[in-house]
Amino acid sequence: MYRIDQIYIDGAFVTPHGDEPFALFNPATEAVIGHVRLADEVDAAHAVAAAKRAFTTFSRTAPRERIDMLLRMHAAVLAREDDLLDAIVEEYGAPASRARWMARHASEVLRDAAGVLENYAFTRRMGTAEVVMQPIGVAGLITPWNNDAGFITGKLAAALAAGCTAVVKPSEMSALQTRVVTEALHAAGLPPGVFNIVTGRGDTVGAAISTHPDVTKLSFTGSTAVGKHILRTAAESLKRTTLELGGKSPVIVLDDADFDKAVPLTLQAGFMNSGQACIAGTRILVPQARLAEFEARMVAAMADVRAGDPRDAATTIGPMVSQKQWDRVQRYIGIGIDEGARVLAGGPGRPDGVQAGWLVRPTVFSDVTGDMTIAREEIFGPVLSILTYRDTEEAIAIANDTPYGLQAYVLSSNVARAREVASRIEAGRVLVNTVTHDPAAPFGGFKQSGIGREYGTFGLEAFLEPKAVLGVAA
Ligand code: NAP
Ligand code: MG
């Protein structure tokens, strides 16, 4: 049984003032595996105060010093990769291959940020002004459970690269991963207070951070509902706010697509991270004339999609993170059936032979229309919808017929055609014939998928404020 009863403030592991207990589960077995002592508003205030004290000195460090720190952090997290992998599998249930990617990603984002900093000009001349990009202040970083370690290190990497200090509020459901990452970052030996990690509830610790007058910047990843709430409360002190929210990403299968490639890519896009991904391609847009062929290929390919024990190498889809998320996915599968969609694969309940664990049957619906709930709302599980279109104009219209705009996929044998379609999609990222992430490219949403961008230069600038100094230029 794990016992996690410390948080990290001002360079030290400390016992929180808060004492609310929280149970950690293994989602593959539903067994309680540990107990967490949650921090509260008092702890959040201590963390903000530590970050504020550290900011005075840290904000004036040279980029070179921060590059060295980021590289030390990278090495320290990389050194704990196997521990992190174990925590990700045990506490989150990611299948081993995905868990390895997540564990590696958690260190890579730190090195990526160091690389961005190497090439970034903090001072530039504009007209007669000298424009200096200045660290914005104390950053509050609020992260969800679907990639805990990578969100903590990714947001910290950008904040610290910019010269900001930070208070992180991770998901309490990820306390094992958070502990491994915190121990690793502690070993990197940064000045006290530069980063603080306070595990507690969103409505206590999260709310305290997002309303604190000494927090200048917020970066939040999570649900659209909570994102809107945070933006409203942050308005009181005009905090700069980056929101990375939900999605309902279209996969546009153009009529010239090679289904040998398109079908596997469609399943990868839809089922990545066990379907618990904001960027999951959950609306599959197929030309009406090729629907029967596409459906037959999907049914055949679904035979290799295995939901099960994340430690089993054959597993491609792990359990949902919690009973709450399992219930949510079941509810949506029920709504899909009730509203008249046709179950092509999967359906309600657990996979055959599975007695315990928050596993769902990977599900593909066909005959889905744009007004159905399953075509409009983010399900956050392995549930995909096939919609049909008559011509490319209609495909683009359906793709954009959503309040979201995080990511889109275009599959075609003709890259020029795909690029033309991509130019008309309202989404922060469009992936043509690929599902591969590029850390140099900006990431973030149009419309209700969020505000602002993460990664690369745009991600760095989200933690900087331009200051123009006039009258000093020669
Ligand atoms: P969530 O409630 O939006 O939580 C995200 C983070 O915000 C968590 O750390 C959460 O703490 C915190 N939070 C909650 N209420 C807050 C408040 N009033 N002020 C400040 N922080 C607050 O998401 P969730 O409960 O983990 O998942 C629910 C749904 O969110 C999912 O079904 C999915 O649709 C979406 N989601 C999206 C992403 C994404 O990558 N865009 C990731 C995860 C979830 P608590 O853990 O205490 O709630
Ligand atoms: Mg929540």
Short mmCIF file of C-alpha atoms in Angstrom, two decimals, residues 5-162:
data_model
loop_
_atom_site.label_atom_id
_atom_site.label_comp_id
_atom_site.label_asym_id
_atom_site.label_seq_id
_atom_site.Cartn_x
_atom_site.Cartn_y
_atom_site.Cartn_z
CA ASP A 5 1.56 12.31 2.55
CA GLN A 6 3.92 15.02 1.41
CA ILE A 7 3.83 17.87 -1.03
CA TYR A 8 6.70 19.97 -2.36
CA ILE A 9 7.10 23.59 -1.33
CA ASP A 10 10.14 25.87 -1.37
CA GLY A 11 12.58 23.13 -2.32
CA ALA A 12 11.49 20.62 0.31
CA PHE A 13 9.06 17.76 0.82
CA VAL A 14 6.66 18.88 3.56
CA THR A 15 3.58 17.54 5.32
CA PRO A 16 0.59 19.51 4.09
CA HIS A 17 -1.67 21.57 6.33
CA GLY A 18 -4.60 19.83 4.60
CA ASP A 19 -5.41 16.38 5.93
CA GLU A 20 -8.24 15.10 3.75
CA PRO A 21 -7.58 11.47 2.76
CA PHE A 22 -7.90 10.31 -0.84
CA ALA A 23 -7.75 6.71 -2.09
CA LEU A 24 -5.64 5.73 -5.10
CA PHE A 25 -6.86 2.88 -7.30
CA ASN A 26 -5.42 0.50 -9.83
CA PRO A 27 -7.97 0.97 -12.63
CA ALA A 28 -7.17 -2.44 -14.12
CA THR A 29 -8.26 -4.22 -10.91
CA GLU A 30 -10.33 -1.60 -9.03
CA ALA A 31 -8.19 -2.35 -5.98
CA VAL A 32 -7.14 0.43 -3.62
CA ILE A 33 -3.37 0.72 -3.94
CA GLY A 34 -2.63 3.71 -1.82
CA HIS A 35 -3.66 6.67 0.27
CA VAL A 36 -2.93 10.31 -0.41
CA ARG A 37 -3.07 13.17 2.06
CA LEU A 38 -4.48 16.12 0.13
CA ALA A 39 -3.23 19.66 0.45
CA ASP A 40 -5.63 22.56 0.98
CA GLU A 41 -5.90 26.34 0.40
CA VAL A 42 -3.36 27.10 3.15
CA ASP A 43 -0.78 24.93 1.39
CA ALA A 44 -1.60 26.60 -1.94
CA ALA A 45 -0.96 30.00 -0.35
CA HIS A 46 2.40 28.82 1.05
CA ALA A 47 3.39 27.54 -2.38
CA VAL A 48 2.45 30.79 -4.09
CA ALA A 49 4.42 32.75 -1.48
CA ALA A 50 7.49 30.55 -2.09
CA ALA A 51 7.19 31.00 -5.85
CA LYS A 52 6.83 34.75 -5.41
CA ARG A 53 9.98 34.96 -3.26
CA ALA A 54 11.93 32.90 -5.78
CA PHE A 55 10.74 34.96 -8.74
CA THR A 56 12.81 38.03 -7.87
CA THR A 57 16.09 36.21 -8.45
CA PHE A 58 14.99 33.53 -10.89
CA SER A 59 13.39 35.96 -13.34
CA ARG A 60 16.78 37.65 -13.73
CA THR A 61 18.80 34.52 -14.45
CA ALA A 62 20.46 34.36 -17.85
CA PRO A 63 18.86 32.06 -20.45
CA ARG A 64 22.11 30.05 -20.35
CA GLU A 65 21.59 29.25 -16.65
CA ARG A 66 18.01 28.17 -17.31
CA ILE A 67 19.11 25.98 -20.22
CA ASP A 68 21.49 24.24 -17.82
CA MET A 69 18.70 23.77 -15.28
CA LEU A 70 16.32 22.37 -17.91
CA LEU A 71 18.97 19.92 -19.07
CA ARG A 72 19.57 18.83 -15.46
CA MET A 73 15.83 18.36 -15.03
CA HIS A 74 15.75 16.35 -18.27
CA ALA A 75 18.53 14.05 -17.09
CA ALA A 76 16.91 13.63 -13.68
CA VAL A 77 13.49 12.67 -15.08
CA LEU A 78 15.08 10.40 -17.68
CA ALA A 79 16.96 8.62 -14.88
CA ARG A 80 13.59 7.77 -13.26
CA GLU A 81 11.93 6.61 -16.48
CA ASP A 82 11.39 3.02 -15.38
CA ASP A 83 9.84 4.10 -12.06
CA LEU A 84 7.62 6.48 -13.93
CA LEU A 85 6.58 3.76 -16.35
CA ASP A 86 5.59 1.50 -13.45
CA ALA A 87 3.56 4.28 -11.86
CA ILE A 88 1.81 5.10 -15.14
CA VAL A 89 0.80 1.48 -15.67
CA GLU A 90 -0.24 0.83 -12.09
CA GLU A 91 -2.12 4.02 -11.30
CA TYR A 92 -3.39 5.05 -14.74
CA GLY A 93 -3.59 1.75 -16.62
CA ALA A 94 -1.90 2.85 -19.84
CA PRO A 95 -0.90 -0.14 -21.97
CA ALA A 96 2.85 -0.80 -21.75
CA SER A 97 3.74 0.64 -25.17
CA ARG A 98 1.80 3.84 -24.53
CA ALA A 99 3.16 4.05 -20.98
CA ARG A 100 6.73 3.91 -22.31
CA TRP A 101 5.98 6.80 -24.68
CA MET A 102 4.45 8.81 -21.85
CA ALA A 103 7.36 8.14 -19.49
CA ARG A 104 9.86 9.20 -22.17
CA HIS A 105 7.80 12.25 -23.18
CA ALA A 106 7.97 13.51 -19.58
CA SER A 107 11.72 14.02 -19.86
CA GLU A 108 11.84 15.01 -23.53
CA VAL A 109 9.69 18.10 -23.08
CA LEU A 110 12.37 19.51 -20.77
CA ARG A 111 15.10 19.07 -23.35
CA ASP A 112 12.81 20.44 -26.05
CA ALA A 113 12.27 23.60 -24.00
CA ALA A 114 16.03 23.99 -23.55
CA GLY A 115 16.33 23.80 -27.33
CA VAL A 116 13.70 26.51 -27.84
CA LEU A 117 15.53 28.72 -25.37
CA GLU A 118 18.86 28.26 -27.22
CA ASN A 119 17.39 29.98 -30.24
CA TYR A 120 15.13 32.57 -28.69
CA ALA A 121 15.81 36.32 -28.89
CA PHE A 122 14.53 37.94 -25.70
CA THR A 123 15.44 41.41 -26.96
CA ARG A 124 14.62 42.82 -30.37
CA ARG A 125 14.43 46.19 -32.05
CA MET A 126 11.03 47.41 -33.24
CA GLY A 127 11.00 50.91 -34.72
CA THR A 128 12.92 53.03 -32.25
CA ALA A 129 12.08 50.75 -29.35
CA GLU A 130 14.03 48.04 -27.70
CA VAL A 131 11.49 45.31 -27.01
CA VAL A 132 12.29 42.95 -24.17
CA MET A 133 10.33 39.76 -23.57
CA GLN A 134 9.98 39.68 -19.79
CA PRO A 135 8.92 36.73 -17.59
CA ILE A 136 5.34 37.33 -16.62
CA GLY A 137 5.44 36.35 -12.93
CA VAL A 138 4.28 33.42 -10.83
CA ALA A 139 2.54 30.78 -12.94
CA GLY A 140 -0.22 28.46 -11.74
CA LEU A 141 -0.15 25.19 -13.67
CA ILE A 142 -3.21 22.94 -13.37
CA THR A 143 -3.09 19.50 -14.97
CA PRO A 144 -5.35 16.46 -15.51
CA TRP A 145 -4.82 12.72 -15.07
CA ASN A 146 -4.55 11.54 -18.66
CA ASN A 147 -0.83 12.32 -18.99
CA ASP A 148 0.13 13.52 -15.53
CA ALA A 149 3.92 13.45 -15.70
CA GLY A 150 4.12 14.93 -19.19
CA PHE A 151 1.74 17.76 -18.35
CA ILE A 152 3.66 18.65 -15.18
CA THR A 153 7.06 18.67 -16.86
CA GLY A 154 5.78 20.21 -20.11
CA LYS A 155 4.13 23.17 -18.42
CA LEU A 156 7.03 23.59 -15.98
CA ALA A 157 9.51 23.45 -18.86
CA ALA A 158 7.88 26.38 -20.65
CA ALA A 159 7.33 28.42 -17.48
CA LEU A 160 10.87 27.98 -16.19
CA ALA A 161 12.40 28.50 -19.64
CA ALA A 162 10.70 31.90 -19.69
#
